[in-house]
Amino acid sequence: QLPPVADARARVGALLGEATARHMVPLAGSEGGYAVQGLITLPLVSRGNRSHQFLYLGRRPIEDKQISHAVAQAGAESLPPGRYPAALLFLEAPPGLVDVNVHPAKTEVRFRDGRLVHHLVSQAIRGALGERGGLRRVLPLTHLTFLCGAAALAGVPLLSGFWSKDEILAAVAAA
Protein backbone atom coordinates (compact mmCIF):
# COMPACT_ATOMS: atom_id res chain seq x y z
CA GLN A 1 0.00 0.00 0.00
CA LEU A 2 1.33 3.39 -1.01
CA PRO A 3 0.19 6.75 0.33
CA PRO A 4 -1.96 8.98 -1.89
CA VAL A 5 -0.06 11.21 -4.33
CA ALA A 6 -0.94 14.31 -6.32
CA ASP A 7 -0.44 12.86 -9.81
CA ALA A 8 0.97 10.04 -11.94
CA ARG A 9 4.49 11.54 -11.98
CA ALA A 10 4.60 11.51 -8.17
CA ARG A 11 3.48 7.86 -8.19
CA VAL A 12 6.24 6.99 -10.66
CA GLY A 13 8.72 8.78 -8.43
CA ALA A 14 7.59 6.72 -5.45
CA LEU A 15 7.74 3.43 -7.40
CA LEU A 16 10.65 3.84 -9.80
CA GLY A 17 12.63 6.72 -8.31
CA GLU A 18 12.74 10.46 -8.79
CA ALA A 19 15.40 10.24 -11.54
CA THR A 20 13.10 8.13 -13.70
CA ALA A 21 10.10 10.36 -12.98
CA ARG A 22 12.07 13.49 -13.95
CA HIS A 23 12.88 11.99 -17.35
CA MET A 24 9.28 11.11 -18.23
CA VAL A 25 7.03 13.05 -20.58
CA PRO A 26 3.24 12.93 -20.77
CA LEU A 27 1.45 11.28 -23.66
CA ALA A 28 -2.17 11.21 -24.73
CA GLY A 29 -4.28 10.20 -27.68
CA SER A 30 -7.67 8.89 -28.68
CA GLU A 31 -9.12 7.19 -31.71
CA GLY A 32 -12.10 5.03 -32.55
CA GLY A 33 -13.52 5.06 -29.02
CA TYR A 34 -10.19 4.13 -27.43
CA ALA A 35 -8.04 6.55 -25.42
CA VAL A 36 -4.60 6.44 -23.85
CA GLN A 37 -2.78 8.78 -21.50
CA GLY A 38 0.27 8.35 -19.35
CA LEU A 39 3.99 8.90 -19.06
CA ILE A 40 7.00 7.50 -20.92
CA THR A 41 10.72 7.95 -20.34
CA LEU A 42 12.85 9.96 -22.68
CA PRO A 43 15.58 7.95 -24.43
CA LEU A 44 18.08 9.07 -21.78
CA VAL A 45 16.57 6.52 -19.40
CA SER A 46 16.01 2.96 -20.50
CA ARG A 47 16.08 -0.56 -19.10
CA GLY A 48 17.24 -3.94 -20.30
CA ASN A 49 13.74 -5.38 -19.83
CA ARG A 50 10.09 -4.34 -19.77
CA SER A 51 9.72 -4.57 -15.99
CA HIS A 52 9.00 -0.84 -15.67
CA GLN A 53 6.13 -0.79 -18.13
CA PHE A 54 2.76 -0.59 -16.40
CA LEU A 55 -0.51 -0.90 -18.32
CA TYR A 56 -3.97 -0.17 -16.96
CA LEU A 57 -7.44 -0.45 -18.44
CA GLY A 58 -9.55 1.84 -16.36
CA ARG A 59 -7.93 1.35 -12.96
CA ARG A 60 -7.19 -2.36 -13.45
CA PRO A 61 -3.63 -3.52 -14.24
CA ILE A 62 -3.55 -5.47 -17.48
CA GLU A 63 -1.21 -7.34 -19.79
CA ASP A 64 -1.49 -7.02 -23.54
CA LYS A 65 1.12 -8.18 -26.03
CA GLN A 66 0.04 -5.71 -28.70
CA ILE A 67 0.38 -2.72 -26.38
CA SER A 68 3.74 -3.97 -25.09
CA HIS A 69 4.85 -4.34 -28.70
CA ALA A 70 3.67 -0.80 -29.51
CA VAL A 71 5.72 0.58 -26.60
CA ALA A 72 8.80 -1.40 -27.63
CA GLN A 73 8.43 -0.49 -31.31
CA ALA A 74 8.02 3.24 -30.66
CA GLY A 75 10.91 3.18 -28.19
CA ALA A 76 13.15 1.24 -30.58
CA GLU A 77 13.28 4.26 -32.85
CA SER A 78 15.46 6.08 -30.33
CA LEU A 79 16.94 3.33 -28.14
CA PRO A 80 19.67 0.78 -28.79
CA PRO A 81 18.59 -2.83 -29.37
CA GLY A 82 17.52 -4.62 -26.21
CA ARG A 83 16.65 -1.42 -24.33
CA TYR A 84 13.12 -0.43 -23.32
CA PRO A 85 11.48 2.73 -21.99
CA ALA A 86 9.71 2.87 -18.66
CA ALA A 87 6.02 3.63 -19.18
CA LEU A 88 2.84 4.18 -17.22
CA LEU A 89 -0.14 3.89 -19.59
CA PHE A 90 -3.82 4.27 -18.77
CA LEU A 91 -6.17 3.01 -21.47
CA GLU A 92 -9.89 3.57 -21.77
CA ALA A 93 -12.25 1.60 -23.98
CA PRO A 94 -16.01 1.28 -24.17
CA PRO A 95 -17.13 -2.09 -22.71
CA GLY A 96 -18.13 -3.48 -26.11
CA LEU A 97 -14.65 -2.87 -27.56
CA VAL A 98 -12.67 -4.96 -25.07
CA ASP A 99 -12.95 -8.51 -23.75
CA VAL A 100 -11.72 -8.71 -20.14
CA ASN A 101 -12.58 -12.40 -19.79
CA VAL A 102 -9.55 -13.74 -21.70
CA HIS A 103 -7.75 -14.81 -18.52
CA PRO A 104 -9.24 -16.00 -15.19
CA ALA A 105 -7.35 -13.29 -13.26
CA LYS A 106 -8.69 -10.71 -15.75
CA THR A 107 -5.19 -9.33 -16.27
CA GLU A 108 -5.04 -10.25 -19.95
CA VAL A 109 -7.46 -8.47 -22.24
CA ARG A 110 -8.34 -8.58 -25.91
CA PHE A 111 -9.31 -5.43 -27.78
CA ARG A 112 -11.83 -5.77 -30.59
CA ASP A 113 -9.53 -3.73 -32.83
CA GLY A 114 -6.05 -4.56 -31.57
CA ARG A 115 -4.38 -2.93 -34.58
CA LEU A 116 -6.09 0.36 -33.85
CA VAL A 117 -5.02 0.23 -30.18
CA HIS A 118 -1.45 -0.61 -31.24
CA HIS A 119 -1.47 2.36 -33.63
CA LEU A 120 -2.99 4.66 -31.01
CA VAL A 121 -0.38 3.79 -28.37
CA SER A 122 2.60 3.97 -30.73
CA GLN A 123 1.44 7.32 -32.19
CA ALA A 124 0.89 8.77 -28.71
CA ILE A 125 4.41 7.70 -27.71
CA ARG A 126 5.95 9.03 -30.92
CA GLY A 127 4.12 12.31 -30.46
CA ALA A 128 5.24 12.69 -26.85
CA LEU A 129 8.85 11.84 -27.56
CA GLY A 130 8.94 13.82 -30.78
CA GLU A 131 7.76 16.96 -28.99
CA ARG A 132 10.68 16.64 -26.61
CA GLY A 133 13.24 15.75 -29.29
CA GLY A 134 13.35 12.12 -28.32
CA LEU A 135 12.78 10.68 -31.76
CA ARG A 136 15.07 12.72 -33.93
CA ARG A 137 17.65 10.48 -35.53
CA VAL A 138 20.54 9.94 -33.16
CA LEU A 139 24.12 9.71 -34.36
CA PRO A 140 26.12 6.50 -33.91
CA LEU A 141 28.36 6.42 -30.85
CA THR A 142 31.50 6.64 -32.98
CA HIS A 143 30.38 10.05 -34.26
CA LEU A 144 29.64 11.29 -30.76
CA THR A 145 32.96 10.40 -29.15
CA PHE A 146 34.28 13.94 -29.16
CA LEU A 147 30.94 15.33 -27.96
CA CYS A 148 30.77 12.80 -25.13
CA GLY A 149 34.31 13.71 -24.12
CA ALA A 150 33.38 17.39 -24.09
CA ALA A 151 30.27 16.60 -22.04
CA ALA A 152 32.34 14.62 -19.52
CA LEU A 153 34.85 17.46 -19.21
CA ALA A 154 32.01 19.90 -18.61
CA GLY A 155 30.58 17.64 -15.90
CA VAL A 156 27.40 16.74 -17.81
CA PRO A 157 26.14 13.32 -16.69
CA LEU A 158 25.44 11.07 -19.66
CA LEU A 159 22.99 8.34 -18.73
CA SER A 160 23.27 6.76 -22.15
CA GLY A 161 25.52 6.94 -25.17
CA PHE A 162 22.47 7.66 -27.29
CA TRP A 163 21.88 11.35 -26.77
CA SER A 164 21.46 13.27 -30.00
CA LYS A 165 24.14 15.74 -31.03
CA ASP A 166 21.82 18.68 -30.25
CA GLU A 167 21.02 17.33 -26.78
CA ILE A 168 24.68 16.91 -25.93
CA LEU A 169 25.59 20.35 -27.25
CA ALA A 170 22.72 21.93 -25.30
CA ALA A 171 23.73 20.07 -22.12
CA VAL A 172 27.37 21.10 -22.50
CA ALA A 173 26.36 24.72 -23.16
CA ALA A 174 24.13 24.73 -20.06
CA ALA A 175 26.85 23.28 -17.81
mmCIF file of C-alpha atoms in Angstrom:
data_model
loop_
_atom_site.group_PDB
_atom_site.id
_atom_site.type_symbol
_atom_site.label_atom_id
_atom_site.label_comp_id
_atom_site.label_asym_id
_atom_site.label_seq_id
_atom_site.Cartn_x
_atom_site.Cartn_y
_atom_site.Cartn_z
ATOM 1 C CA GLN A 1 0.000 0.000 0.000
ATOM 2 C CA LEU A 2 1.329 3.392 -1.011
ATOM 3 C CA PRO A 3 0.194 6.749 0.333
ATOM 4 C CA PRO A 4 -1.958 8.983 -1.888
ATOM 5 C CA VAL A 5 -0.061 11.211 -4.330
ATOM 6 C CA ALA A 6 -0.939 14.306 -6.317
ATOM 7 C CA ASP A 7 -0.441 12.859 -9.808
ATOM 8 C CA ALA A 8 0.969 10.044 -11.936
ATOM 9 C CA ARG A 9 4.489 11.537 -11.981
ATOM 10 C CA ALA A 10 4.596 11.509 -8.171
ATOM 11 C CA ARG A 11 3.479 7.860 -8.188
ATOM 12 C CA VAL A 12 6.236 6.991 -10.659
ATOM 13 C CA GLY A 13 8.723 8.785 -8.433
ATOM 14 C CA ALA A 14 7.594 6.718 -5.452
ATOM 15 C CA LEU A 15 7.739 3.433 -7.397
ATOM 16 C CA LEU A 16 10.648 3.844 -9.800
ATOM 17 C CA GLY A 17 12.630 6.718 -8.311
ATOM 18 C CA GLU A 18 12.741 10.457 -8.794
ATOM 19 C CA ALA A 19 15.401 10.241 -11.536
ATOM 20 C CA THR A 20 13.099 8.130 -13.696
ATOM 21 C CA ALA A 21 10.103 10.364 -12.977
ATOM 22 C CA ARG A 22 12.074 13.493 -13.946
ATOM 23 C CA HIS A 23 12.878 11.994 -17.348
ATOM 24 C CA MET A 24 9.281 11.112 -18.226
ATOM 25 C CA VAL A 25 7.035 13.047 -20.577
ATOM 26 C CA PRO A 26 3.237 12.933 -20.765
ATOM 27 C CA LEU A 27 1.454 11.285 -23.662
ATOM 28 C CA ALA A 28 -2.174 11.207 -24.726
ATOM 29 C CA GLY A 29 -4.277 10.197 -27.679
ATOM 30 C CA SER A 30 -7.666 8.888 -28.676
ATOM 31 C CA GLU A 31 -9.118 7.187 -31.712
ATOM 32 C CA GLY A 32 -12.101 5.031 -32.548
ATOM 33 C CA GLY A 33 -13.519 5.062 -29.020
ATOM 34 C CA TYR A 34 -10.186 4.129 -27.434
ATOM 35 C CA ALA A 35 -8.045 6.549 -25.422
ATOM 36 C CA VAL A 36 -4.603 6.441 -23.848
ATOM 37 C CA GLN A 37 -2.778 8.776 -21.505
ATOM 38 C CA GLY A 38 0.266 8.354 -19.347
ATOM 39 C CA LEU A 39 3.994 8.903 -19.060
ATOM 40 C CA ILE A 40 7.005 7.505 -20.920
ATOM 41 C CA THR A 41 10.716 7.953 -20.335
ATOM 42 C CA LEU A 42 12.846 9.959 -22.680
ATOM 43 C CA PRO A 43 15.578 7.946 -24.429
ATOM 44 C CA LEU A 44 18.078 9.069 -21.780
ATOM 45 C CA VAL A 45 16.568 6.524 -19.398
ATOM 46 C CA SER A 46 16.009 2.955 -20.502
ATOM 47 C CA ARG A 47 16.079 -0.559 -19.099
ATOM 48 C CA GLY A 48 17.237 -3.943 -20.302
ATOM 49 C CA ASN A 49 13.738 -5.384 -19.833
ATOM 50 C CA ARG A 50 10.088 -4.344 -19.772
ATOM 51 C CA SER A 51 9.718 -4.570 -15.986
ATOM 52 C CA HIS A 52 9.000 -0.843 -15.666
ATOM 53 C CA GLN A 53 6.129 -0.791 -18.131
ATOM 54 C CA PHE A 54 2.762 -0.595 -16.402
ATOM 55 C CA LEU A 55 -0.509 -0.897 -18.317
ATOM 56 C CA TYR A 56 -3.972 -0.175 -16.963
ATOM 57 C CA LEU A 57 -7.435 -0.455 -18.437
ATOM 58 C CA GLY A 58 -9.552 1.845 -16.355
ATOM 59 C CA ARG A 59 -7.932 1.349 -12.959
ATOM 60 C CA ARG A 60 -7.191 -2.362 -13.451
ATOM 61 C CA PRO A 61 -3.630 -3.516 -14.240
ATOM 62 C CA ILE A 62 -3.549 -5.474 -17.478
ATOM 63 C CA GLU A 63 -1.214 -7.340 -19.793
ATOM 64 C CA ASP A 64 -1.495 -7.016 -23.539
ATOM 65 C CA LYS A 65 1.121 -8.181 -26.032
ATOM 66 C CA GLN A 66 0.038 -5.705 -28.704
ATOM 67 C CA ILE A 67 0.382 -2.724 -26.381
ATOM 68 C CA SER A 68 3.743 -3.974 -25.091
ATOM 69 C CA HIS A 69 4.853 -4.338 -28.705
ATOM 70 C CA ALA A 70 3.673 -0.804 -29.510
ATOM 71 C CA VAL A 71 5.718 0.580 -26.600
ATOM 72 C CA ALA A 72 8.801 -1.404 -27.627
ATOM 73 C CA GLN A 73 8.430 -0.488 -31.308
ATOM 74 C CA ALA A 74 8.017 3.238 -30.656
ATOM 75 C CA GLY A 75 10.912 3.178 -28.185
ATOM 76 C CA ALA A 76 13.147 1.241 -30.581
ATOM 77 C CA GLU A 77 13.280 4.258 -32.853
ATOM 78 C CA SER A 78 15.462 6.080 -30.327
ATOM 79 C CA LEU A 79 16.935 3.328 -28.138
ATOM 80 C CA PRO A 80 19.665 0.780 -28.789
ATOM 81 C CA PRO A 81 18.587 -2.831 -29.370
ATOM 82 C CA GLY A 82 17.519 -4.624 -26.208
ATOM 83 C CA ARG A 83 16.653 -1.416 -24.331
ATOM 84 C CA TYR A 84 13.119 -0.434 -23.322
ATOM 85 C CA PRO A 85 11.478 2.727 -21.994
ATOM 86 C CA ALA A 86 9.708 2.867 -18.662
ATOM 87 C CA ALA A 87 6.022 3.626 -19.179
ATOM 88 C CA LEU A 88 2.845 4.176 -17.220
ATOM 89 C CA LEU A 89 -0.141 3.887 -19.585
ATOM 90 C CA PHE A 90 -3.823 4.271 -18.774
ATOM 91 C CA LEU A 91 -6.175 3.010 -21.472
ATOM 92 C CA GLU A 92 -9.891 3.570 -21.769
ATOM 93 C CA ALA A 93 -12.253 1.601 -23.984
ATOM 94 C CA PRO A 94 -16.012 1.276 -24.168
ATOM 95 C CA PRO A 95 -17.131 -2.090 -22.713
ATOM 96 C CA GLY A 96 -18.131 -3.483 -26.111
ATOM 97 C CA LEU A 97 -14.655 -2.872 -27.558
ATOM 98 C CA VAL A 98 -12.671 -4.958 -25.075
ATOM 99 C CA ASP A 99 -12.947 -8.508 -23.747
ATOM 100 C CA VAL A 100 -11.720 -8.710 -20.143
ATOM 101 C CA ASN A 101 -12.575 -12.402 -19.795
ATOM 102 C CA VAL A 102 -9.555 -13.739 -21.703
ATOM 103 C CA HIS A 103 -7.746 -14.806 -18.520
ATOM 104 C CA PRO A 104 -9.239 -16.002 -15.190
ATOM 105 C CA ALA A 105 -7.352 -13.285 -13.256
ATOM 106 C CA LYS A 106 -8.688 -10.709 -15.748
ATOM 107 C CA THR A 107 -5.193 -9.330 -16.271
ATOM 108 C CA GLU A 108 -5.035 -10.254 -19.945
ATOM 109 C CA VAL A 109 -7.463 -8.468 -22.235
ATOM 110 C CA ARG A 110 -8.342 -8.583 -25.914
ATOM 111 C CA PHE A 111 -9.307 -5.435 -27.778
ATOM 112 C CA ARG A 112 -11.830 -5.767 -30.587
ATOM 113 C CA ASP A 113 -9.529 -3.727 -32.833
ATOM 114 C CA GLY A 114 -6.048 -4.559 -31.572
ATOM 115 C CA ARG A 115 -4.379 -2.932 -34.578
ATOM 116 C CA LEU A 116 -6.091 0.357 -33.849
ATOM 117 C CA VAL A 117 -5.023 0.235 -30.178
ATOM 118 C CA HIS A 118 -1.447 -0.613 -31.237
ATOM 119 C CA HIS A 119 -1.466 2.356 -33.628
ATOM 120 C CA LEU A 120 -2.985 4.664 -31.007
ATOM 121 C CA VAL A 121 -0.380 3.786 -28.370
ATOM 122 C CA SER A 122 2.596 3.973 -30.729
ATOM 123 C CA GLN A 123 1.444 7.318 -32.185
ATOM 124 C CA ALA A 124 0.887 8.773 -28.705
ATOM 125 C CA ILE A 125 4.408 7.704 -27.707
ATOM 126 C CA ARG A 126 5.951 9.031 -30.917
ATOM 127 C CA GLY A 127 4.119 12.314 -30.456
ATOM 128 C CA ALA A 128 5.237 12.689 -26.846
ATOM 129 C CA LEU A 129 8.852 11.839 -27.562
ATOM 130 C CA GLY A 130 8.939 13.817 -30.784
ATOM 131 C CA GLU A 131 7.759 16.964 -28.995
ATOM 132 C CA ARG A 132 10.683 16.642 -26.610
ATOM 133 C CA GLY A 133 13.239 15.755 -29.295
ATOM 134 C CA GLY A 134 13.349 12.116 -28.316
ATOM 135 C CA LEU A 135 12.781 10.680 -31.759
ATOM 136 C CA ARG A 136 15.069 12.717 -33.933
ATOM 137 C CA ARG A 137 17.648 10.484 -35.529
ATOM 138 C CA VAL A 138 20.544 9.940 -33.163
ATOM 139 C CA LEU A 139 24.117 9.708 -34.356
ATOM 140 C CA PRO A 140 26.116 6.497 -33.905
ATOM 141 C CA LEU A 141 28.361 6.416 -30.850
ATOM 142 C CA THR A 142 31.495 6.639 -32.976
ATOM 143 C CA HIS A 143 30.377 10.047 -34.264
ATOM 144 C CA LEU A 144 29.637 11.287 -30.760
ATOM 145 C CA THR A 145 32.957 10.402 -29.148
ATOM 146 C CA PHE A 146 34.281 13.937 -29.162
ATOM 147 C CA LEU A 147 30.938 15.329 -27.961
ATOM 148 C CA CYS A 148 30.767 12.801 -25.132
ATOM 149 C CA GLY A 149 34.310 13.707 -24.120
ATOM 150 C CA ALA A 150 33.378 17.386 -24.093
ATOM 151 C CA ALA A 151 30.269 16.603 -22.045
ATOM 152 C CA ALA A 152 32.341 14.625 -19.521
ATOM 153 C CA LEU A 153 34.849 17.459 -19.212
ATOM 154 C CA ALA A 154 32.007 19.896 -18.611
ATOM 155 C CA GLY A 155 30.575 17.637 -15.899
ATOM 156 C CA VAL A 156 27.404 16.741 -17.811
ATOM 157 C CA PRO A 157 26.144 13.316 -16.688
ATOM 158 C CA LEU A 158 25.442 11.067 -19.663
ATOM 159 C CA LEU A 159 22.988 8.343 -18.732
ATOM 160 C CA SER A 160 23.268 6.756 -22.149
ATOM 161 C CA GLY A 161 25.524 6.943 -25.173
ATOM 162 C CA PHE A 162 22.468 7.658 -27.294
ATOM 163 C CA TRP A 163 21.876 11.353 -26.774
ATOM 164 C CA SER A 164 21.460 13.271 -29.999
ATOM 165 C CA LYS A 165 24.143 15.742 -31.032
ATOM 166 C CA ASP A 166 21.822 18.682 -30.250
ATOM 167 C CA GLU A 167 21.019 17.333 -26.781
ATOM 168 C CA ILE A 168 24.683 16.911 -25.929
ATOM 169 C CA LEU A 169 25.586 20.348 -27.248
ATOM 170 C CA ALA A 170 22.723 21.929 -25.298
ATOM 171 C CA ALA A 171 23.730 20.069 -22.120
ATOM 172 C CA VAL A 172 27.370 21.099 -22.501
ATOM 173 C CA ALA A 173 26.362 24.717 -23.163
ATOM 174 C CA ALA A 174 24.131 24.729 -20.064
ATOM 175 C CA ALA A 175 26.853 23.282 -17.805
#
